[in-house]
Short mmCIF file of C-alpha atoms in Angstrom, two decimals:
data_model
loop_
_atom_site.label_atom_id
_atom_site.label_comp_id
_atom_site.label_asym_id
_atom_site.label_seq_id
_atom_site.Cartn_x
_atom_site.Cartn_y
_atom_site.Cartn_z
CA UNK A 4 -4.70 142.73 -168.27
CA UNK A 5 -0.87 143.12 -168.79
CA UNK A 6 -1.67 144.44 -172.48
CA UNK A 7 -3.62 147.04 -171.10
CA UNK A 8 -1.22 148.27 -168.45
CA UNK A 9 1.49 148.15 -171.32
CA UNK A 10 -0.56 150.17 -173.45
CA UNK A 11 -1.21 152.58 -170.66
CA UNK A 12 2.29 153.09 -170.13
CA UNK A 13 3.32 153.37 -173.56
CA UNK A 14 0.49 156.23 -174.30
CA UNK A 15 1.83 157.76 -171.24
CA UNK A 16 5.16 158.45 -172.75
CA UNK A 17 3.98 158.81 -176.18
CA UNK A 18 1.85 161.77 -174.90
CA UNK A 19 4.71 162.98 -172.92
CA UNK A 20 6.59 163.55 -176.48
CA UNK A 21 3.55 164.61 -177.96
CA UNK A 22 1.98 166.69 -175.73
CA UNK A 23 4.85 167.83 -173.14
CA UNK A 24 4.13 171.32 -171.97
CA UNK A 25 7.05 171.62 -169.69
CA UNK A 26 5.24 173.94 -167.32
CA UNK A 27 5.26 173.33 -163.51
CA UNK A 28 2.74 173.79 -160.85
CA UNK A 29 3.33 174.09 -157.20
CA UNK A 30 0.75 174.13 -154.12
CA UNK A 31 1.31 174.46 -150.58
CA UNK A 32 -1.86 173.68 -148.59
CA UNK A 33 -3.11 173.83 -145.17
CA UNK A 34 -4.11 170.33 -144.62
CA UNK A 35 -6.93 168.61 -142.12
CA UNK A 36 -6.93 165.14 -141.36
CA UNK A 37 -9.36 162.20 -140.15
CA UNK A 38 -8.15 158.85 -138.92
CA UNK A 39 -10.11 155.71 -140.12
CA UNK A 40 -9.97 152.24 -139.28
CA UNK A 41 -7.69 151.12 -136.43
CA UNK A 42 -6.30 154.77 -136.50
CA UNK A 43 -9.54 156.20 -136.33
CA UNK A 44 -10.25 153.76 -133.25
CA UNK A 45 -6.91 155.08 -131.68
CA UNK A 46 -7.14 158.80 -132.33
CA UNK A 47 -10.84 159.61 -132.92
CA UNK A 48 -10.61 163.31 -133.15
CA UNK A 49 -10.07 165.23 -136.34
CA UNK A 50 -6.11 166.78 -136.86
CA UNK A 51 -6.34 170.40 -137.75
CA UNK A 52 -2.49 170.59 -137.54
CA UNK A 53 -1.07 169.75 -141.22
CA UNK A 54 0.82 171.11 -144.08
CA UNK A 55 1.31 169.76 -147.74
CA UNK A 56 3.87 170.97 -150.29
CA UNK A 57 3.85 169.74 -153.92
CA UNK A 58 5.55 170.04 -157.12
CA UNK A 59 4.24 168.87 -160.61
CA UNK A 60 5.58 168.89 -163.74
CA UNK A 61 3.08 168.80 -166.86
CA UNK A 62 4.40 166.03 -169.10
CA UNK A 63 1.20 166.56 -171.26
CA UNK A 64 -1.78 169.22 -171.39
CA UNK A 65 -3.74 166.64 -168.91
CA UNK A 66 -1.26 165.06 -166.98
CA UNK A 67 1.59 165.60 -164.47
CA UNK A 68 3.68 163.79 -162.45
CA UNK A 69 5.51 165.10 -159.50
CA UNK A 70 6.29 164.80 -155.82
CA UNK A 71 4.76 165.35 -152.43
CA UNK A 72 5.87 166.38 -148.90
CA UNK A 73 3.45 166.29 -146.04
CA UNK A 74 2.95 166.32 -142.21
CA UNK A 75 0.13 166.10 -139.98
CA UNK A 76 -0.17 165.62 -136.20
CA UNK A 77 -3.38 163.68 -134.92
CA UNK A 78 -3.75 164.32 -131.25
CA UNK A 79 -6.18 162.91 -128.68
CA UNK A 80 -6.08 163.39 -124.80
CA UNK A 81 -8.16 160.48 -123.06
CA UNK A 82 -8.65 160.61 -119.54
CA UNK A 83 -8.56 157.64 -117.33
CA UNK A 84 -7.78 155.17 -120.04
CA UNK A 85 -6.75 151.60 -119.19
CA UNK A 86 -4.04 149.85 -121.16
CA UNK A 87 -3.34 146.29 -120.77
CA UNK A 88 -0.30 144.89 -121.78
CA UNK A 89 0.06 140.82 -122.61
CA UNK A 90 -2.42 140.21 -119.88
CA UNK A 91 -0.11 140.59 -116.96
CA UNK A 92 0.14 144.08 -116.97
CA UNK A 93 -2.39 147.37 -116.48
CA UNK A 94 -1.60 150.95 -116.68
CA UNK A 95 -4.38 153.21 -115.92
CA UNK A 96 -4.07 157.02 -116.31
CA UNK A 97 -4.69 159.73 -118.66
CA UNK A 98 -3.32 158.91 -121.94
CA UNK A 99 -2.05 161.77 -124.55
CA UNK A 100 -1.96 159.91 -127.73
CA UNK A 101 -0.34 161.33 -130.90
CA UNK A 102 0.22 160.22 -134.15
CA UNK A 103 2.83 162.08 -136.68
CA UNK A 104 2.73 161.43 -140.52
CA UNK A 105 5.15 162.26 -143.03
CA UNK A 106 4.14 161.40 -146.52
CA UNK A 107 6.98 161.57 -149.21
CA UNK A 108 5.26 160.55 -152.24
CA UNK A 109 5.72 160.31 -156.20
CA UNK A 110 2.56 161.59 -157.82
CA UNK A 111 0.64 161.45 -161.23
CA UNK A 112 -2.39 163.62 -161.99
CA UNK A 113 -4.90 163.42 -164.69
CA UNK A 114 -6.53 166.90 -165.26
CA UNK A 115 -10.23 167.33 -166.85
CA UNK A 116 -9.97 170.16 -169.56
CA UNK A 117 -6.93 171.73 -171.31
CA UNK A 118 -6.76 175.28 -170.26
CA UNK A 119 -4.96 176.17 -167.21
CA UNK A 120 -7.34 179.46 -166.89
CA UNK A 121 -10.45 177.61 -166.08
CA UNK A 122 -11.38 175.44 -163.44
CA UNK A 123 -10.23 171.65 -163.72
CA UNK A 124 -10.67 168.90 -161.64
CA UNK A 125 -8.19 166.64 -161.47
CA UNK A 126 -7.71 162.88 -160.35
CA UNK A 127 -4.73 161.03 -159.08
CA UNK A 128 -2.43 159.70 -156.59
CA UNK A 129 0.71 159.11 -154.88
CA UNK A 130 3.22 156.07 -154.07
CA UNK A 131 5.78 156.07 -151.96
CA UNK A 132 6.74 156.22 -148.12
CA UNK A 133 5.42 157.43 -144.74
CA UNK A 134 7.47 158.02 -141.75
CA UNK A 135 4.81 157.32 -138.73
CA UNK A 136 5.38 158.38 -135.37
CA UNK A 137 2.74 157.07 -132.69
CA UNK A 138 3.53 158.15 -129.13
CA UNK A 139 1.11 157.34 -126.23
CA UNK A 140 2.05 159.30 -123.26
CA UNK A 141 0.88 157.92 -119.99
CA UNK A 142 1.99 160.03 -116.94
CA UNK A 143 5.47 160.61 -117.24
CA UNK A 144 6.25 157.69 -119.51
CA UNK A 145 5.88 157.16 -123.43
CA UNK A 146 5.20 154.38 -125.42
CA UNK A 147 6.61 155.07 -128.88
CA UNK A 148 6.65 153.34 -132.27
CA UNK A 149 8.73 155.25 -134.85
CA UNK A 150 8.41 153.09 -138.73
CA UNK A 151 8.66 153.56 -142.08
CA UNK A 152 5.56 152.21 -144.24
CA UNK A 153 5.19 151.93 -148.00
CA UNK A 154 2.09 153.35 -148.65
CA UNK A 155 -0.34 154.73 -151.67
CA UNK A 156 -2.79 157.48 -151.97
CA UNK A 157 -5.68 157.93 -154.20
CA UNK A 158 -6.73 161.85 -154.74
CA UNK A 159 -9.33 164.08 -156.03
CA UNK A 160 -8.73 167.40 -156.32
CA UNK A 161 -9.95 170.93 -157.87
CA UNK A 162 -7.81 173.68 -159.31
CA UNK A 163 -9.86 177.38 -158.96
CA UNK A 164 -8.04 180.10 -161.25
CA UNK A 165 -7.84 183.49 -159.18
CA UNK A 166 -5.60 185.22 -161.34
CA UNK A 167 -3.18 184.51 -164.15
CA UNK A 168 -0.95 181.61 -162.42
CA UNK A 169 -2.14 181.31 -159.23
CA UNK A 170 -4.95 179.18 -158.36
CA UNK A 171 -6.68 177.91 -155.30
CA UNK A 172 -6.08 173.91 -154.74
CA UNK A 173 -8.73 171.95 -153.15
CA UNK A 174 -7.96 167.94 -152.62
CA UNK A 175 -9.42 164.75 -151.19
CA UNK A 176 -6.72 162.38 -150.34
CA UNK A 177 -7.06 158.84 -148.67
CA UNK A 178 -3.97 157.62 -147.35
CA UNK A 179 -3.27 154.22 -146.77
CA UNK A 180 -0.02 153.41 -144.93
CA UNK A 181 0.36 149.41 -145.23
CA UNK A 182 1.29 147.46 -142.13
CA UNK A 183 5.01 146.33 -141.37
CA UNK A 184 6.38 143.56 -139.61
CA UNK A 185 5.86 145.64 -136.03
CA UNK A 186 3.84 148.22 -136.66
CA UNK A 187 -0.06 148.26 -138.05
CA UNK A 188 -1.45 150.03 -140.82
CA UNK A 189 -2.65 153.85 -141.01
CA UNK A 190 -5.20 155.08 -142.90
CA UNK A 191 -6.77 158.81 -142.86
CA UNK A 192 -8.71 160.96 -145.07
CA UNK A 193 -6.75 164.21 -145.64
CA UNK A 194 -8.70 167.45 -146.75
CA UNK A 195 -6.05 170.12 -148.20
CA UNK A 196 -6.95 173.81 -149.22
CA UNK A 197 -4.08 176.34 -150.68
CA UNK A 198 -2.54 177.61 -153.16
CA UNK A 199 -1.13 176.58 -156.30
CA UNK A 200 0.66 178.70 -158.89
CA UNK A 201 2.93 177.75 -161.59
CA UNK A 202 4.12 178.77 -165.18
CA UNK B 19 15.35 182.43 -159.51
CA UNK B 20 12.59 183.88 -157.73
CA UNK B 21 10.17 180.99 -157.94
CA UNK B 22 13.10 178.70 -156.57
CA UNK B 23 13.79 180.92 -153.84
CA UNK B 24 9.63 181.23 -153.08
CA UNK B 25 9.86 177.44 -152.60
CA UNK B 26 12.83 177.27 -150.59
CA UNK B 27 11.17 179.75 -148.37
CA UNK B 28 7.91 177.87 -148.21
CA UNK B 29 9.60 174.73 -147.45
CA UNK B 30 11.48 176.03 -144.32
CA UNK B 31 8.12 177.63 -143.38
CA UNK B 32 6.63 174.14 -143.36
CA UNK B 33 10.00 172.95 -141.55
CA UNK B 34 9.20 175.68 -138.82
CA UNK B 35 5.44 175.09 -138.43
CA UNK B 36 6.23 171.30 -138.00
CA UNK B 37 7.96 171.89 -134.72
CA UNK B 38 6.20 175.03 -133.57
CA UNK B 39 2.71 173.88 -133.07
CA UNK B 40 2.44 170.59 -131.29
CA UNK B 41 -0.42 169.91 -129.04
CA UNK B 42 -1.68 169.05 -125.64
CA UNK B 43 -0.07 167.06 -122.97
CA UNK B 44 -0.30 166.71 -119.07
CA UNK B 45 -1.06 170.18 -117.68
CA UNK B 46 -1.58 169.81 -113.67
CA UNK B 47 0.31 167.30 -111.54
CA UNK B 48 -2.22 164.70 -111.16
CA UNK B 49 -2.72 164.60 -114.93
CA UNK B 50 0.39 162.21 -114.62
CA UNK B 51 -0.78 160.29 -111.85
CA UNK B 52 -0.52 156.30 -113.10
CA UNK B 53 -1.84 153.18 -111.34
CA UNK B 54 0.20 150.19 -112.88
CA UNK B 55 -0.53 146.50 -111.64
CA UNK B 56 1.47 143.58 -112.59
CA UNK B 57 0.38 139.83 -111.83
CA UNK B 58 1.80 136.62 -112.23
CA UNK B 59 -0.81 134.65 -114.39
CA UNK B 60 -0.03 131.51 -113.19
CA UNK B 61 -0.66 132.13 -109.28
CA UNK B 62 -4.15 130.96 -108.31
CA UNK B 63 -5.24 134.04 -106.09
CA UNK B 64 -8.52 131.77 -105.40
CA UNK B 65 -6.71 129.94 -102.95
CA UNK B 66 -5.91 133.08 -100.74
CA UNK B 67 -8.03 133.28 -97.50
CA UNK B 68 -5.40 135.03 -95.28
CA UNK B 69 -2.87 137.77 -95.53
CA UNK B 70 -0.51 139.73 -93.64
CA UNK B 71 0.13 143.40 -94.19
CA UNK B 72 3.41 145.02 -92.79
CA UNK B 73 2.32 148.16 -90.66
CA UNK B 74 5.38 149.75 -91.73
CA UNK B 75 6.43 151.03 -95.00
CA UNK B 76 9.97 151.21 -96.75
CA UNK B 77 10.73 154.47 -97.30
CA UNK B 78 14.13 155.29 -99.76
CA UNK B 79 14.86 158.66 -99.76
CA UNK B 80 18.01 160.62 -100.81
CA UNK B 81 20.76 160.89 -98.63
CA UNK B 82 20.54 163.33 -95.72
CA UNK B 83 16.74 163.73 -96.48
CA UNK B 84 13.99 163.12 -93.90
CA UNK B 85 11.29 160.35 -95.07
CA UNK B 86 7.73 161.86 -95.25
CA UNK B 87 5.55 159.54 -93.20
CA UNK B 88 2.93 161.84 -93.55
CA UNK B 89 0.64 159.14 -95.49
CA UNK B 90 2.06 155.85 -94.19
CA UNK B 91 -1.19 155.15 -92.15
CA UNK B 92 -3.47 155.99 -95.04
CA UNK B 93 -1.49 153.84 -97.38
CA UNK B 94 -1.97 150.78 -94.95
CA UNK B 95 -5.38 151.59 -94.07
CA UNK B 96 -6.43 151.93 -97.71
CA UNK B 97 -4.74 148.78 -98.55
CA UNK B 98 -6.03 147.00 -95.50
CA UNK B 99 -9.93 147.97 -96.32
CA UNK B 100 -9.36 146.61 -100.13
CA UNK B 101 -7.72 143.20 -99.02
CA UNK B 102 -10.57 142.81 -96.47
CA UNK B 103 -13.31 143.47 -99.16
CA UNK B 104 -12.08 140.87 -101.19
CA UNK B 105 -12.92 138.41 -98.19
CA UNK B 106 -9.32 137.87 -97.11
CA UNK B 107 -8.51 137.67 -93.49
CA UNK B 108 -5.78 139.25 -91.55
CA UNK B 109 -3.33 136.78 -90.41
CA UNK B 110 -2.02 136.99 -86.62
CA UNK B 111 1.52 137.06 -86.71
CA UNK B 112 1.57 134.89 -83.14
CA UNK B 113 0.56 132.16 -85.37
CA UNK B 114 4.01 131.92 -87.15
CA UNK B 115 5.20 130.64 -83.97
CA UNK B 116 3.11 127.23 -84.50
CA UNK B 117 4.30 127.10 -88.03
CA UNK B 118 1.70 128.24 -89.99
CA UNK B 119 2.07 131.30 -92.56
CA UNK B 120 -0.04 133.86 -94.31
CA UNK B 121 -1.29 132.61 -97.54
CA UNK B 122 -0.07 135.92 -98.84
CA UNK B 123 2.27 138.87 -97.35
CA UNK B 124 2.44 142.30 -98.66
CA UNK B 125 5.24 144.87 -98.12
CA UNK B 126 4.62 148.54 -98.72
CA UNK B 127 7.58 151.04 -100.18
CA UNK B 128 7.35 154.59 -100.62
CA UNK B 129 10.50 155.95 -102.64
CA UNK B 130 10.89 159.69 -102.40
CA UNK B 131 14.17 159.88 -104.35
CA UNK B 132 14.21 161.34 -107.68
CA UNK B 133 14.21 158.18 -109.78
CA UNK B 134 13.72 154.72 -108.35
CA UNK B 135 14.93 151.52 -109.98
CA UNK B 136 12.57 149.07 -108.30
CA UNK B 137 15.10 146.41 -109.83
CA UNK B 138 17.73 147.18 -107.92
CA UNK B 139 16.29 147.24 -104.34
CA UNK B 140 16.33 143.52 -102.76
CA UNK B 141 14.43 142.71 -99.59
CA UNK B 142 14.38 145.51 -97.08
CA UNK B 143 15.41 144.46 -93.49
CA UNK B 144 13.41 146.70 -91.56
CA UNK B 145 10.01 146.12 -92.71
CA UNK B 146 9.31 145.42 -89.01
CA UNK B 147 7.81 142.26 -89.66
CA UNK B 148 8.84 138.41 -90.38
CA UNK B 149 7.85 135.50 -89.18
CA UNK B 150 9.72 132.25 -87.78
CA UNK B 151 9.59 129.69 -91.25
CA UNK B 152 11.91 127.48 -89.62
CA UNK B 153 13.82 128.06 -85.92
CA UNK B 154 16.64 130.37 -87.05
CA UNK B 155 15.01 132.22 -89.83
CA UNK B 156 13.51 135.51 -89.79
CA UNK B 157 12.23 137.31 -92.78
CA UNK B 158 14.40 137.23 -95.98
CA UNK B 159 17.58 139.11 -95.60
CA UNK B 160 19.60 139.28 -98.81
CA UNK B 161 16.72 138.00 -100.60
CA UNK B 162 16.13 139.74 -103.96
CA UNK B 163 12.35 139.77 -105.86
CA UNK B 164 11.22 137.47 -108.80
CA UNK B 165 9.26 139.36 -111.24
CA UNK B 166 7.32 136.64 -113.47
CA UNK B 167 6.59 139.28 -115.75
CA UNK B 168 9.78 140.79 -116.08
CA UNK B 169 11.39 140.36 -119.69
CA UNK B 170 7.84 139.84 -121.06
CA UNK B 171 8.74 142.94 -123.55
CA UNK B 172 7.36 145.71 -121.75
CA UNK B 173 8.16 146.81 -118.01
CA UNK B 174 8.86 149.90 -116.36
CA UNK B 175 11.77 149.92 -113.98
CA UNK B 176 12.14 153.45 -113.09
CA UNK B 177 9.61 155.72 -111.05
CA UNK B 178 9.57 159.34 -110.39
CA UNK B 179 9.61 160.79 -106.67
CA UNK B 180 6.58 160.00 -104.49
CA UNK B 181 5.90 156.50 -105.90
CA UNK B 182 4.02 154.17 -103.77
CA UNK B 183 4.43 150.50 -104.31
CA UNK B 184 3.59 147.29 -102.99
CA UNK B 185 4.38 143.92 -103.29
CA UNK B 186 2.64 140.75 -102.60
CA UNK B 187 4.13 137.00 -102.44
CA UNK B 188 3.04 134.04 -101.03
CA UNK B 189 5.63 132.88 -98.72
CA UNK B 190 5.50 128.99 -99.63
CA UNK B 191 6.86 130.46 -103.04
CA UNK B 192 10.09 131.81 -101.91
CA UNK B 193 13.04 129.97 -103.26
CA UNK B 194 15.91 129.77 -100.83
CA UNK B 195 18.00 128.23 -103.26
CA UNK B 196 18.55 131.21 -105.47
CA UNK B 197 17.38 133.81 -102.12
CA UNK B 198 14.45 134.87 -104.57
CA UNK B 199 10.96 135.75 -103.55
CA UNK B 200 8.66 135.14 -106.24
CA UNK B 201 5.96 138.00 -106.52
CA UNK B 202 2.31 137.00 -107.08
CA UNK B 203 1.19 140.92 -107.71
CA UNK B 204 2.57 144.15 -107.51
CA UNK B 205 1.01 147.60 -107.72
CA UNK B 206 2.16 151.27 -108.23
CA UNK B 207 1.10 154.63 -108.00
CA UNK B 208 3.36 156.93 -109.74
CA UNK B 209 4.17 160.38 -108.36
CA UNK B 210 1.54 160.65 -106.13
CA UNK B 211 3.68 161.77 -103.38
CA UNK B 212 5.97 164.21 -105.28
CA UNK B 213 4.47 167.03 -104.02
CA UNK B 214 2.34 167.48 -100.64
CA UNK B 215 -0.91 169.26 -102.46
CA UNK B 216 -3.87 169.19 -100.54
CA UNK B 217 -5.65 166.29 -102.64
CA UNK B 218 -2.53 163.99 -101.87
CA UNK B 219 -4.44 162.07 -99.53
CA UNK B 220 -7.19 161.70 -101.80
CA UNK B 221 -4.94 160.84 -105.08
CA UNK B 222 -3.38 158.11 -102.68
CA UNK B 223 -6.71 156.61 -101.97
CA UNK B 224 -8.03 156.48 -105.62
CA UNK B 225 -4.95 155.22 -106.69
CA UNK B 226 -5.19 152.22 -104.62
CA UNK B 227 -8.87 151.66 -105.02
CA UNK B 228 -7.93 152.13 -108.72
CA UNK B 229 -5.31 149.12 -108.39
CA UNK B 230 -7.75 146.93 -106.61
CA UNK B 231 -10.44 147.37 -109.22
CA UNK B 232 -8.25 146.87 -112.08
CA UNK B 233 -7.21 143.35 -110.90
CA UNK B 234 -10.35 141.34 -110.95
CA UNK B 235 -7.99 138.22 -110.90
CA UNK B 236 -7.67 138.95 -107.18
CA UNK B 237 -11.28 137.81 -106.42
CA UNK B 238 -10.29 134.60 -108.38
CA UNK B 239 -12.31 135.78 -111.67
#
């Protein structure tokens, strides 16, 4: 297995040397999200408040590396909810639940096809940090949890050219921020739609 | 250079958008109503048969302000109805002269100050009741409260204007050595008396009923 990983790494750098285009691609997307797993249990409603900004540099005709910053707010109001803490404290009231997520990831993508003037599907993913701010407002009080998580994010997307140098970018991303010592894991699907441009 | 500027504008726009569109939250006064209950898991509520509830309420008000007594009787009545519904009997204070004590006693506080820190108020000398635990002893002047859940990680010490709070304790579990009255149960309705809205009476009633509903252990369950 190690041998194949090594070959893949060497191939990547070899291709960088051989096929580097030096071109760049930026995208700015509107992002929607839906929590899954325990995050989906906590906030069932989809998020329609999110933005993503990406920069990618092509190291070959088919491969880019880059970075992403994103933000999304998940929110749900729950009427007359009961919250129990360590069995002996019970809090009843309306709950206003928020999760703000801020992924900051290093990314790599592989593109099918080499001509940027045609539609291209890409596969890739990111790895990096997620700042997750969780807040439960109950009455005039708020329970807050602000943590940094390590996380990964596989992605599939498509670039649809609309004119020379400008494309529509659509991507579906699964975000997984792993649990920390004092915070649970968070996972959600993010659908981004926006514009991409480059040289 | 033009592209760099465009990208910077986008990042700035992203930052503005992040702070601008924050959703939801409470809209009306009663959206912030809360019912909070604590109990001592080591206390055996199954053995409770009699209770005594003070017929007056301790009002904590800002200096120079008059207490709002409008809902006192409603609060006492709502609590009494719920304790009766548990099958507990009201204790006759005259029996204290025979050396008897109620299984539990309840005292009620209405805090009408801006921020009320429950842990900074000791026994209230003018609750208007007490019993003779010994020949020279009446009530618990100078005693503080013991909160079994305090220090458990999450607790709220401060409440907003108009909080109704009641404390239930067993007179047998009053520690005279350290002047501490150990609580078995506490109920808090936060903010209900903060404004004299037309439905304040209903909000108090709903809050007290909810406190009993979420405290099934009072029935020994």
